[in-house]
Short mmCIF file of C-alpha atoms in Angstrom, two decimals:
data_model
loop_
_atom_site.label_atom_id
_atom_site.label_comp_id
_atom_site.label_asym_id
_atom_site.label_seq_id
_atom_site.Cartn_x
_atom_site.Cartn_y
_atom_site.Cartn_z
CA MET Y 1 -16.25 -11.04 -11.19
CA SER Y 2 -13.85 -13.20 -13.15
CA GLY Y 3 -14.71 -16.37 -11.27
CA GLU Y 4 -11.03 -17.25 -10.94
CA LEU Y 5 -9.90 -18.47 -7.54
CA TYR Y 6 -6.69 -17.35 -5.89
CA GLU Y 7 -3.85 -19.75 -6.64
CA PRO Y 8 -0.86 -19.58 -4.30
CA GLU Y 9 2.70 -19.99 -5.52
CA THR Y 10 4.04 -23.53 -5.12
CA VAL Y 11 7.56 -23.19 -6.55
CA TRP Y 12 10.59 -21.28 -5.33
CA GLU Y 13 13.67 -20.48 -7.36
CA PHE Y 14 17.22 -19.68 -6.32
CA GLY Y 15 19.76 -17.72 -8.33
CA MET Y 16 23.24 -16.32 -7.69
CA ALA Y 17 26.42 -15.43 -9.55
CA ASP Y 18 27.41 -18.20 -11.94
CA ARG Y 19 30.37 -19.02 -9.67
CA VAL Y 20 31.85 -17.79 -6.39
CA LYS Y 21 35.45 -18.10 -5.24
CA PHE Y 22 35.93 -17.23 -1.59
CA GLY Y 23 39.01 -17.02 0.60
CA ILE Y 24 42.26 -15.27 1.40
CA GLY Y 25 44.10 -14.76 -1.88
CA ALA Y 26 41.05 -15.33 -4.10
CA SER Y 27 41.86 -12.12 -5.99
CA ARG Y 28 45.04 -13.75 -7.31
CA GLU Y 29 42.85 -16.08 -9.36
CA LEU Y 30 41.56 -13.16 -11.45
CA PRO Y 31 43.68 -14.03 -14.54
CA SER Y 32 42.30 -17.57 -14.57
CA ALA Y 33 38.75 -16.22 -14.21
CA ILE Y 34 39.26 -13.80 -17.12
CA HIS Y 35 40.70 -16.47 -19.42
CA GLU Y 36 37.92 -18.85 -18.42
CA HIS Y 37 35.51 -16.45 -20.12
CA GLY Y 38 37.62 -16.28 -23.26
CA ALA Y 39 38.62 -12.67 -22.59
CA SER Y 40 41.93 -10.99 -23.31
CA SER Y 41 40.99 -7.38 -22.49
CA VAL Y 42 39.23 -5.98 -19.40
CA LEU Y 43 38.01 -2.68 -18.01
CA PHE Y 44 38.21 -2.16 -14.24
CA VAL Y 45 35.23 -0.12 -13.00
CA THR Y 46 35.89 1.32 -9.57
CA ASP Y 47 36.06 4.53 -7.53
CA ARG Y 48 38.91 6.91 -6.81
CA GLY Y 49 39.28 5.76 -3.20
CA ILE Y 50 39.87 2.16 -4.22
CA GLU Y 51 42.41 3.29 -6.79
CA ASP Y 52 44.19 5.53 -4.26
CA ALA Y 53 44.29 2.65 -1.74
CA GLY Y 54 46.47 0.65 -4.16
CA ILE Y 55 43.94 -2.12 -4.74
CA ILE Y 56 43.77 -1.56 -8.50
CA ASP Y 57 47.57 -1.52 -8.73
CA HIS Y 58 47.60 -4.84 -6.87
CA LEU Y 59 45.12 -6.34 -9.34
CA LEU Y 60 46.98 -4.95 -12.35
CA GLY Y 61 50.11 -6.59 -10.95
CA VAL Y 62 48.23 -9.88 -10.66
CA LEU Y 63 47.47 -9.66 -14.41
CA ASP Y 64 51.13 -9.15 -15.38
CA GLY Y 65 52.42 -11.91 -17.60
CA HIS Y 66 48.98 -13.28 -18.49
CA ASP Y 67 48.44 -11.59 -21.88
CA ILE Y 68 45.53 -9.52 -20.63
CA GLU Y 69 45.12 -5.89 -21.70
CA ALA Y 70 43.61 -3.76 -18.91
CA ALA Y 71 42.17 -0.25 -18.64
CA VAL Y 72 40.73 1.54 -15.61
CA HIS Y 73 37.59 3.64 -15.21
CA ALA Y 74 37.80 5.06 -11.67
CA ALA Y 75 34.88 7.49 -11.68
CA VAL Y 76 32.16 5.78 -9.64
CA GLU Y 77 30.67 7.87 -6.84
CA PRO Y 78 28.67 6.85 -3.75
CA GLU Y 79 24.94 6.49 -4.39
CA PRO Y 80 25.69 6.56 -8.15
CA SER Y 81 23.54 8.78 -10.31
CA VAL Y 82 22.29 8.26 -13.84
CA ASN Y 83 25.31 10.17 -15.16
CA VAL Y 84 27.76 7.90 -13.30
CA TYR Y 85 26.14 4.82 -14.82
CA GLU Y 86 26.08 6.25 -18.31
CA GLU Y 87 29.71 7.42 -18.15
CA ALA Y 88 30.72 3.85 -17.25
CA MET Y 89 28.57 2.45 -20.05
CA GLY Y 90 30.34 4.81 -22.43
CA ALA Y 91 33.75 3.75 -21.10
CA VAL Y 92 32.97 0.08 -21.70
CA ALA Y 93 31.79 0.83 -25.24
CA ASP Y 94 34.77 3.10 -26.01
CA HIS Y 95 37.37 0.60 -24.77
CA ASP Y 96 35.44 -2.27 -26.40
CA THR Y 97 36.84 -4.68 -23.84
CA ASP Y 98 35.85 -8.33 -23.63
CA LEU Y 99 34.99 -8.31 -19.92
CA VAL Y 100 34.25 -5.84 -17.10
CA VAL Y 101 35.74 -6.16 -13.59
CA GLY Y 102 33.87 -4.37 -10.81
CA VAL Y 103 36.04 -3.57 -7.78
CA GLY Y 104 34.75 -1.81 -4.66
CA GLY Y 105 31.62 -1.52 -2.61
CA GLY Y 106 28.07 -1.87 -3.83
CA SER Y 107 28.18 1.30 -5.91
CA SER Y 108 31.18 0.23 -8.01
CA MET Y 109 29.89 -3.31 -8.46
CA ASP Y 110 26.38 -2.09 -9.37
CA VAL Y 111 27.78 0.29 -11.98
CA ALA Y 112 30.15 -2.36 -13.37
CA LYS Y 113 27.41 -4.98 -13.71
CA THR Y 114 25.04 -2.55 -15.38
CA ALA Y 115 27.67 -1.16 -17.75
CA SER Y 116 28.69 -4.66 -18.79
CA VAL Y 117 25.12 -5.45 -19.84
CA LEU Y 118 23.93 -2.09 -21.21
CA ALA Y 119 27.08 -0.63 -22.82
CA ASP Y 120 25.78 -1.27 -26.34
CA SER Y 121 22.13 -0.47 -25.59
CA ASP Y 122 20.17 2.55 -26.74
CA GLY Y 123 18.48 5.00 -24.41
CA SER Y 124 19.01 5.86 -20.77
CA VAL Y 125 19.76 3.60 -17.84
CA LEU Y 126 16.49 4.89 -16.35
CA ASP Y 127 14.62 3.08 -19.10
CA TYR Y 128 15.48 -0.11 -17.18
CA ALA Y 129 14.74 1.22 -13.66
CA ALA Y 130 11.65 0.17 -11.78
CA SER Y 131 8.53 2.34 -11.70
CA PRO Y 132 7.81 5.11 -10.70
CA VAL Y 133 11.31 6.34 -11.58
CA GLY Y 134 11.82 4.34 -14.78
CA ASP Y 135 10.07 2.27 -17.40
CA GLY Y 136 11.13 -1.18 -16.17
CA ARG Y 137 12.40 -2.38 -19.56
CA SER Y 138 13.94 -5.84 -19.76
CA MET Y 139 17.63 -6.09 -20.56
CA ALA Y 140 18.81 -7.72 -23.78
CA ALA Y 141 20.70 -11.01 -23.66
CA SER Y 142 23.72 -9.43 -25.34
CA GLY Y 143 26.45 -7.95 -23.19
CA ARG Y 144 29.83 -8.66 -21.70
CA PRO Y 145 30.56 -10.90 -18.70
CA CYS Y 146 31.33 -9.17 -15.41
CA ILE Y 147 33.53 -10.33 -12.53
CA CYS Y 148 33.08 -8.62 -9.16
CA LEU Y 149 35.59 -8.23 -6.32
CA PRO Y 150 34.04 -6.65 -3.22
CA THR Y 151 36.13 -4.39 -0.96
CA THR Y 152 33.42 -4.00 1.69
CA SER Y 153 31.35 -6.54 3.61
CA GLY Y 154 27.76 -5.52 3.24
CA THR Y 155 26.09 -5.02 -0.10
CA GLY Y 156 26.02 -8.53 -1.56
CA SER Y 157 26.15 -6.91 -5.00
CA GLU Y 158 28.76 -9.46 -6.10
CA THR Y 159 26.04 -12.08 -6.47
CA SER Y 160 22.85 -10.06 -6.96
CA PRO Y 161 20.63 -9.29 -9.99
CA VAL Y 162 20.02 -5.76 -8.69
CA ALA Y 163 21.65 -2.33 -8.99
CA VAL Y 164 20.55 0.92 -7.35
CA VAL Y 165 20.50 4.17 -9.32
CA SER Y 166 19.90 7.69 -8.00
CA ASP Y 167 17.99 10.29 -9.99
CA PRO Y 168 19.09 13.64 -8.49
CA SER Y 169 16.62 15.57 -10.63
CA ALA Y 170 13.77 13.89 -8.75
CA ASN Y 171 15.58 13.15 -5.45
CA ARG Y 172 14.71 9.49 -5.84
CA LYS Y 173 16.44 6.13 -5.92
CA SER Y 174 15.28 3.15 -7.88
CA GLY Y 175 16.35 -0.40 -8.49
CA LEU Y 176 17.38 -2.07 -11.71
CA SER Y 177 16.41 -5.72 -11.41
CA ASP Y 178 17.23 -8.26 -14.09
CA ARG Y 179 18.72 -11.72 -13.95
CA ARG Y 180 21.31 -10.67 -16.52
CA LEU Y 181 22.80 -8.35 -13.90
CA ARG Y 182 24.12 -11.29 -11.90
CA PRO Y 183 27.92 -11.37 -12.29
CA ALA Y 184 29.55 -14.22 -14.14
CA MET Y 185 31.86 -14.70 -11.15
CA ALA Y 186 32.50 -13.27 -7.70
CA LEU Y 187 36.00 -13.32 -6.23
CA VAL Y 188 35.65 -12.61 -2.51
CA ASP Y 189 39.07 -11.99 -0.95
CA PRO Y 190 39.03 -10.77 2.69
CA THR Y 191 42.51 -9.25 2.27
CA LEU Y 192 40.97 -6.59 -0.01
CA ILE Y 193 38.83 -5.42 2.91
CA THR Y 194 41.43 -4.90 5.65
CA SER Y 195 42.07 -1.26 4.69
CA LEU Y 196 38.40 -0.31 5.08
CA PRO Y 197 38.12 2.30 7.89
CA PRO Y 198 35.92 1.72 10.97
CA ALA Y 199 32.93 3.83 9.88
CA PRO Y 200 32.31 2.21 6.49
CA THR Y 201 33.05 -1.17 8.09
CA ALA Y 202 30.20 -0.48 10.50
CA PHE Y 203 27.87 0.90 7.82
CA SER Y 204 28.37 -2.00 5.42
CA GLY Y 205 28.18 -4.57 8.21
CA MET Y 206 24.80 -3.26 9.35
CA ASP Y 207 23.62 -3.34 5.75
CA ALA Y 208 24.56 -7.03 5.62
CA LEU Y 209 22.67 -7.61 8.87
CA GLY Y 210 19.66 -5.84 7.38
CA HIS Y 211 19.79 -8.09 4.32
CA ALA Y 212 19.92 -11.20 6.49
CA ILE Y 213 17.18 -10.18 8.93
CA GLU Y 214 14.86 -8.93 6.22
CA SER Y 215 15.39 -12.11 4.23
CA TYR Y 216 14.67 -14.24 7.30
CA SER Y 217 11.49 -12.29 8.16
CA ALA Y 218 10.13 -11.75 4.63
CA ILE Y 219 6.92 -13.43 3.54
CA ARG Y 220 7.20 -17.07 2.48
CA PHE Y 221 7.43 -17.87 -1.23
CA ASP Y 222 3.97 -19.48 -1.11
CA ALA Y 223 2.29 -16.43 0.44
CA LYS Y 224 1.86 -14.75 -2.93
CA PRO Y 225 0.00 -15.55 -6.14
CA ARG Y 226 1.32 -18.06 -8.63
CA PRO Y 227 2.63 -16.28 -11.76
CA SER Y 228 0.89 -16.97 -15.03
CA ASN Y 229 4.15 -18.41 -16.36
CA PRO Y 230 7.61 -19.11 -14.88
CA GLU Y 231 9.20 -16.17 -16.71
CA GLU Y 232 7.03 -13.79 -14.68
CA ARG Y 233 8.19 -15.10 -11.31
CA PRO Y 234 9.91 -12.14 -9.57
CA ASP Y 235 13.57 -12.24 -8.57
CA TYR Y 236 12.47 -11.37 -5.03
CA ASN Y 237 10.23 -14.40 -4.62
CA GLY Y 238 9.91 -14.72 -0.83
CA ARG Y 239 11.83 -16.71 1.74
CA SER Y 240 12.43 -20.42 1.37
CA VAL Y 241 14.15 -23.16 3.33
CA LEU Y 242 17.40 -22.35 1.51
CA THR Y 243 17.34 -18.58 2.07
CA ASP Y 244 16.49 -19.22 5.72
CA GLN Y 245 19.65 -21.28 6.20
CA LEU Y 246 21.83 -18.66 4.55
CA ALA Y 247 20.24 -15.81 6.51
CA ARG Y 248 20.60 -17.57 9.88
CA LYS Y 249 24.31 -18.12 9.37
CA ALA Y 250 24.81 -14.55 8.18
CA ILE Y 251 23.06 -13.11 11.26
CA GLU Y 252 25.21 -15.26 13.53
CA LEU Y 253 28.43 -14.22 11.77
CA VAL Y 254 27.59 -10.51 12.00
CA GLY Y 255 26.72 -10.82 15.70
CA ASP Y 256 30.05 -12.54 16.41
CA ASN Y 257 32.34 -10.46 14.19
CA LEU Y 258 31.15 -6.93 13.34
CA ARG Y 259 32.32 -5.35 16.59
CA ARG Y 260 35.73 -7.01 16.17
CA ALA Y 261 36.09 -5.87 12.56
CA VAL Y 262 35.24 -2.28 13.51
CA ASP Y 263 37.62 -2.29 16.50
CA ASN Y 264 40.55 -3.83 14.59
CA GLY Y 265 40.51 -3.78 10.81
CA ASN Y 266 43.54 -6.08 10.65
CA ASP Y 267 41.70 -8.87 12.48
CA LEU Y 268 41.73 -11.13 9.43
CA ASP Y 269 39.51 -13.75 11.04
CA ALA Y 270 36.81 -11.13 11.71
CA ARG Y 271 37.23 -9.74 8.19
CA ARG Y 272 36.90 -13.20 6.67
CA ASN Y 273 33.77 -13.93 8.67
CA MET Y 274 32.20 -10.58 7.78
CA ALA Y 275 32.98 -11.16 4.09
CA LEU Y 276 31.26 -14.53 4.38
CA ALA Y 277 28.30 -12.98 6.21
CA SER Y 278 27.90 -10.41 3.45
CA LEU Y 279 28.07 -13.07 0.74
CA LEU Y 280 25.54 -15.37 2.44
CA ALA Y 281 23.18 -12.50 3.23
CA GLY Y 282 23.47 -11.34 -0.38
CA MET Y 283 22.60 -14.79 -1.67
CA ALA Y 284 19.62 -14.88 0.70
CA PHE Y 285 18.06 -11.47 0.15
CA THR Y 286 18.51 -11.41 -3.63
CA ASN Y 287 16.16 -14.39 -3.73
CA SER Y 288 13.77 -13.73 -0.85
CA GLY Y 289 13.78 -9.93 -1.11
CA THR Y 290 14.44 -7.11 1.28
CA THR Y 291 11.52 -5.41 2.98
CA ALA Y 292 10.45 -2.21 4.73
CA ALA Y 293 13.79 -1.19 6.26
CA HIS Y 294 15.35 -1.03 2.81
CA ALA Y 295 12.32 0.75 1.36
CA LEU Y 296 12.59 3.41 4.07
CA ALA Y 297 16.37 3.64 3.65
CA MET Y 298 16.15 4.12 -0.10
CA ALA Y 299 13.42 6.75 0.17
CA THR Y 300 15.27 8.69 2.87
CA GLY Y 301 18.74 8.30 1.39
CA ALA Y 302 17.58 9.75 -1.93
CA ALA Y 303 16.20 12.89 -0.27
CA PHE Y 304 18.92 13.41 2.36
CA ASP Y 305 22.64 12.74 2.56
CA VAL Y 306 22.30 9.58 4.67
CA PRO Y 307 24.70 6.73 3.82
CA HIS Y 308 22.69 3.66 2.87
CA GLY Y 309 24.10 1.41 5.61
CA VAL Y 310 23.43 4.10 8.23
CA ALA Y 311 19.82 4.48 7.09
CA VAL Y 312 19.30 0.70 7.21
CA ALA Y 313 20.83 0.55 10.70
CA ILE Y 314 18.53 3.32 11.94
CA PHE Y 315 15.33 1.90 10.46
CA LEU Y 316 15.96 -1.80 11.11
CA PRO Y 317 15.10 -1.82 14.85
CA GLU Y 318 11.90 0.14 14.18
CA VAL Y 319 10.80 -2.15 11.37
CA ILE Y 320 11.55 -5.18 13.55
CA ARG Y 321 9.39 -3.68 16.31
CA PHE Y 322 6.55 -3.23 13.79
CA ASN Y 323 6.90 -6.73 12.30
CA THR Y 324 7.46 -8.80 15.45
CA GLN Y 325 3.81 -9.69 16.00
CA SER Y 326 3.64 -11.34 12.57
CA SER Y 327 6.14 -14.08 13.46
CA PRO Y 328 7.49 -13.63 17.00
CA GLU Y 329 9.33 -16.95 16.94
CA ARG Y 330 11.53 -15.74 14.07
CA PHE Y 331 12.50 -12.58 15.90
CA ASP Y 332 13.22 -14.56 19.07
CA GLU Y 333 15.56 -16.68 16.95
CA ILE Y 334 17.31 -13.53 15.69
CA VAL Y 335 18.07 -12.52 19.31
CA ARG Y 336 19.65 -15.92 19.89
CA LEU Y 337 21.65 -15.79 16.67
CA LEU Y 338 23.02 -12.38 17.61
CA GLY Y 339 24.22 -13.87 20.91
CA ALA Y 340 22.20 -11.28 22.81
CA GLU Y 341 20.12 -13.37 25.23
CA ARG Y 342 21.58 -11.64 28.28
CA THR Y 343 21.71 -8.11 26.89
CA ALA Y 344 18.47 -7.63 24.99
CA ALA Y 345 14.83 -8.37 25.62
CA ASP Y 346 13.95 -8.52 21.93
CA ALA Y 347 15.43 -8.41 18.43
CA SER Y 348 14.80 -4.70 18.04
CA GLU Y 349 16.84 -3.93 21.14
CA ALA Y 350 19.58 -6.40 20.17
CA VAL Y 351 20.02 -4.73 16.78
CA GLY Y 352 19.90 -1.27 18.36
CA ASN Y 353 22.63 -2.26 20.83
CA LEU Y 354 24.85 -3.53 18.02
CA ARG Y 355 24.29 -0.33 16.06
CA ARG Y 356 25.36 1.79 19.03
CA ASP Y 357 28.35 -0.43 19.79
CA VAL Y 358 29.77 0.13 16.30
CA GLY Y 359 29.24 3.89 16.49
CA ILE Y 360 26.28 4.50 14.18
CA ALA Y 361 23.90 7.39 14.84
CA ASP Y 362 20.71 6.65 16.77
CA GLY Y 363 18.49 8.75 14.53
CA LEU Y 364 17.95 10.75 11.38
CA ALA Y 365 17.85 14.20 13.01
CA GLU Y 366 21.59 14.76 12.62
CA PHE Y 367 21.15 14.43 8.85
CA GLY Y 368 18.61 17.24 8.74
CA VAL Y 369 15.46 15.13 8.72
CA THR Y 370 12.63 16.79 10.65
CA ASP Y 371 8.96 16.14 11.19
CA ASP Y 372 8.19 18.48 8.29
CA TYR Y 373 9.42 15.83 5.85
CA ILE Y 374 7.60 12.83 7.33
CA ASP Y 375 4.58 12.86 5.01
CA GLU Y 376 6.72 13.17 1.86
CA LEU Y 377 9.11 10.43 2.98
CA ALA Y 378 6.18 8.16 3.79
CA GLU Y 379 4.78 8.64 0.28
CA ARG Y 380 8.18 7.90 -1.25
CA THR Y 381 8.48 4.77 0.87
CA LEU Y 382 5.06 3.52 -0.20
CA ASP Y 383 6.19 3.88 -3.82
CA MET Y 384 8.71 1.08 -3.12
CA GLU Y 385 6.03 -1.54 -3.69
CA ARG Y 386 8.51 -4.18 -4.88
CA LEU Y 387 10.13 -4.14 -1.42
CA LEU Y 388 7.06 -3.55 0.74
CA SER Y 389 5.18 -6.41 -0.90
CA ARG Y 390 7.63 -8.82 0.79
CA ASN Y 391 7.28 -7.26 4.26
CA ALA Y 392 5.84 -9.51 6.97
CA ARG Y 393 3.06 -6.99 7.75
CA ARG Y 394 1.14 -4.73 5.45
CA MET Y 395 2.03 -1.09 5.90
CA ALA Y 396 -0.37 1.81 5.60
CA HIS Y 397 0.67 5.45 5.35
CA ASP Y 398 0.14 5.97 9.09
CA ASP Y 399 2.36 2.97 9.91
CA VAL Y 400 5.20 4.35 7.80
CA GLU Y 401 4.83 7.79 9.39
CA ARG Y 402 5.06 6.30 12.90
CA ILE Y 403 8.25 4.41 12.01
CA LEU Y 404 9.79 7.54 10.51
CA ARG Y 405 8.99 9.59 13.61
CA ARG Y 406 10.48 6.95 15.88
CA ALA Y 407 13.60 6.97 13.70
CA LEU Y 408 14.17 10.71 14.12
#
């Protein structure tokens, strides 16, 4: 025995994008944001759908007359693979622009952030991914600044130090986590979100709810060991009084506005409130950490064609049911924040009702998941130690299998 006693953590940290600008018309301040970083050339990193929707043309028009040279890389795909990341890294290096602008949902912003940091690095993006997929290398301090403009209300990528990469060769997803991945600025403009169709509005909104609930129910920052030095403190460092406040407000905003945003995409008040919910939830979970619902969603989404927000929405009620005994007062508070006192007996039911109201599938069976895959998916979930270590209750293999079966 070493003779060393357990020392709990006593310090919490909070990080976010260097600056956030939020509100209707915030995207029109992009030229000022670019010049603020001393840049005169930019590369937009986005996907074809965003380009076809006219959003990139709008932003290019905003840059007119401001002496800013702009190019566009519109090749990001959902659940971006290693190749998608490395093509964007190559585009940033080839154009040799001063600054990268990520426009879109979580996939486009994740790729933009990563490409801005790693464009001039050697090796593969997987070198920087977490184990067991990658080597977990630290990112160098060199790189270009990145500005993010979200066009969905869910991922929180515009303020996070995390990106998710898929490895199709192994049917796995992994996270890149480094403080240098936090954008230099986030411009959150609800008018960029009004064209989002009902289904992705629902998917991304439930992802935001998952971020908020998992942040609010994660272990406390002082329920883990003190690091040997401050540099080793993880980005996901457990909930704190600050993340709690952000998560509470985000849960309340989703409960009040997601149904409205799905029913009428032009309801600008609902869109603004959902954009705010996503931002606050992103600020919360990228400090406290997400937990088992996201671990299950990442494991399942890598093996089957399940949109991330759908997977989170399916698993979240089951994970809540599993975790409730650890802190029942917190889950009672979630029911109240969702405005569901009269319609739900518990938080699991309240979240399930919201999921059904916005038209998301009740289970995984329609995506081809059967009982035959349960053991493999459980093993893949347990590999997500970085997420599960923040869950309110420890999970054994049998626990994960039961949740997966209930989610079918």
